[in-house]
Coordinates of C-alpha atoms in Angstrom, one line a residue:
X1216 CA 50.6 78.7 66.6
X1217 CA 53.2 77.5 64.0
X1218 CA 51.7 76.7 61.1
X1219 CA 52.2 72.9 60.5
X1220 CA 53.2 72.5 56.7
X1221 CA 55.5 75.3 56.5
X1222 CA 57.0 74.1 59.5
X1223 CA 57.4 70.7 58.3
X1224 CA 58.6 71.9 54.8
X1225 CA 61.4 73.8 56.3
X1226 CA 62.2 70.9 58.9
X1227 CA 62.4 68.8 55.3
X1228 CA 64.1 71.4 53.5
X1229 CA 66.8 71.6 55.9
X1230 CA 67.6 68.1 56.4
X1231 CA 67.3 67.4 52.6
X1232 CA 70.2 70.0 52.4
X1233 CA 72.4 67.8 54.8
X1234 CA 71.7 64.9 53.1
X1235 CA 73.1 66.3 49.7
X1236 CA 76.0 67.8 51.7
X1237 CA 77.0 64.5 53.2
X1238 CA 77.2 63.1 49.4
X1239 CA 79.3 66.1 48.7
X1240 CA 81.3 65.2 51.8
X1241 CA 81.4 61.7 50.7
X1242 CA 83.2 62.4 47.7
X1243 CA 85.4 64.8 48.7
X1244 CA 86.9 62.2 50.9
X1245 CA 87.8 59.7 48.0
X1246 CA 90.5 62.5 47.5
X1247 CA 92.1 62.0 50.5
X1248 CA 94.8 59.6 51.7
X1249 CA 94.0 56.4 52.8
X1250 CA 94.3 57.1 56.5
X1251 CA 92.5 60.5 56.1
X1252 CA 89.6 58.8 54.2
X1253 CA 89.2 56.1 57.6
X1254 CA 88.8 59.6 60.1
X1255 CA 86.6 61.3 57.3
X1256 CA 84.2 58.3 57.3
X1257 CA 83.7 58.4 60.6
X1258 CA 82.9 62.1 60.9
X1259 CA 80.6 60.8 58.1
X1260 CA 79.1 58.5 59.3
X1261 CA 78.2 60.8 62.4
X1262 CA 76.8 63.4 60.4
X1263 CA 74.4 60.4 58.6
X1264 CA 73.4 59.5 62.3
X1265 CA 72.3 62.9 63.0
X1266 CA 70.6 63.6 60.0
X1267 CA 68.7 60.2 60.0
X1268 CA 67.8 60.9 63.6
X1269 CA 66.4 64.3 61.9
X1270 CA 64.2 62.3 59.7
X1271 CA 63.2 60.0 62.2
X1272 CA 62.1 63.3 64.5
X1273 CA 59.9 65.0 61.5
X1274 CA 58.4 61.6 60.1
X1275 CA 57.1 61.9 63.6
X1276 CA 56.0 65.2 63.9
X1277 CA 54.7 64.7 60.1
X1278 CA 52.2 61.8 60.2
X1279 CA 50.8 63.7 64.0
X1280 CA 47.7 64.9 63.8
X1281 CA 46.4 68.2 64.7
X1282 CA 46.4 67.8 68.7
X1283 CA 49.0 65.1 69.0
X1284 CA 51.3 68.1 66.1
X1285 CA 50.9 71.0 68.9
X1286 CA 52.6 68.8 71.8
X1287 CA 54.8 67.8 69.8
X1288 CA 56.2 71.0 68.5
X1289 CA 57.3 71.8 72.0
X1290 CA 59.9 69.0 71.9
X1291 CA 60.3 69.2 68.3
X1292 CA 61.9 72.8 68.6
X1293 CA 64.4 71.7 71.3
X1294 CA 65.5 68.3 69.8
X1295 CA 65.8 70.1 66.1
X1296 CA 68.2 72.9 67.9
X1297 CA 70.5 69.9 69.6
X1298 CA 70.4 68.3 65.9
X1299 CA 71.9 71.6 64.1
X1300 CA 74.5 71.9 67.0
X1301 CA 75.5 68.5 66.7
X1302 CA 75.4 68.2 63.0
X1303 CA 77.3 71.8 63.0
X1304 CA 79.6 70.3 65.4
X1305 CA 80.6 67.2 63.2
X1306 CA 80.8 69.2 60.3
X1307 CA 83.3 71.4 61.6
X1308 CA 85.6 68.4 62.6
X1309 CA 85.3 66.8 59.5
X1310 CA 86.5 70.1 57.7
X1311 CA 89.1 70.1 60.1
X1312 CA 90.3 66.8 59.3
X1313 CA 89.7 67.2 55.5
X1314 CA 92.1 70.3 55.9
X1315 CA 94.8 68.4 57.6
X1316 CA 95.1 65.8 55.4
X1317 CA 94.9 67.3 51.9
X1318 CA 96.9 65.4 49.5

């Protein structure tokens, strides 16, 4: 069995990182162009749905108590894997666009 608050620290960990990347993100983009800063924004504002969605996900798994935390897990594992791969995913476009449009 996973042990609950490690697991939840990590989840936390993790998603606290993200968070303080998206700032970073955030004002790297007030270096760009005008029309660069529109596309960054939106890859922003993407990578804020997924990670909001993230904290949604372990508020849920966090308040769940002992019986309710070992169902949970199950789903928990395969919904955090589809949040990295998405959140990897918009990250990479918006470092794609940020290299494009470098002023």
């Amino acid at each position: 069995m996973i042990d609950k608050k490690l697991y939840n620290q990590r989840f936390k960990a993790q998603l606290d990182v993200w968070k303080a990347g998206i700032a970073g993100m955030k004002a790297e983009a007030l270096l760009s162009s005008a029309d660069a800063q529109i596309s960054l924004h939106k890859k922003i504002d993407a990578l804020e749905s997924e990670v909001d969605k993230g904290y949604i996900k372990f508020n849920e798994i966090n308040s769940a108590n002992d019986e309710a935390w070992d169902a949970l897990i199950k789903g928990a594992e395969s919904a955090w894997s589809s949040l990295k791969t998405s959140f990897h995913e918009a990250s990479l476009k918006y470092k794609k666009i940020k290299k494009d449009n470098i002023c």
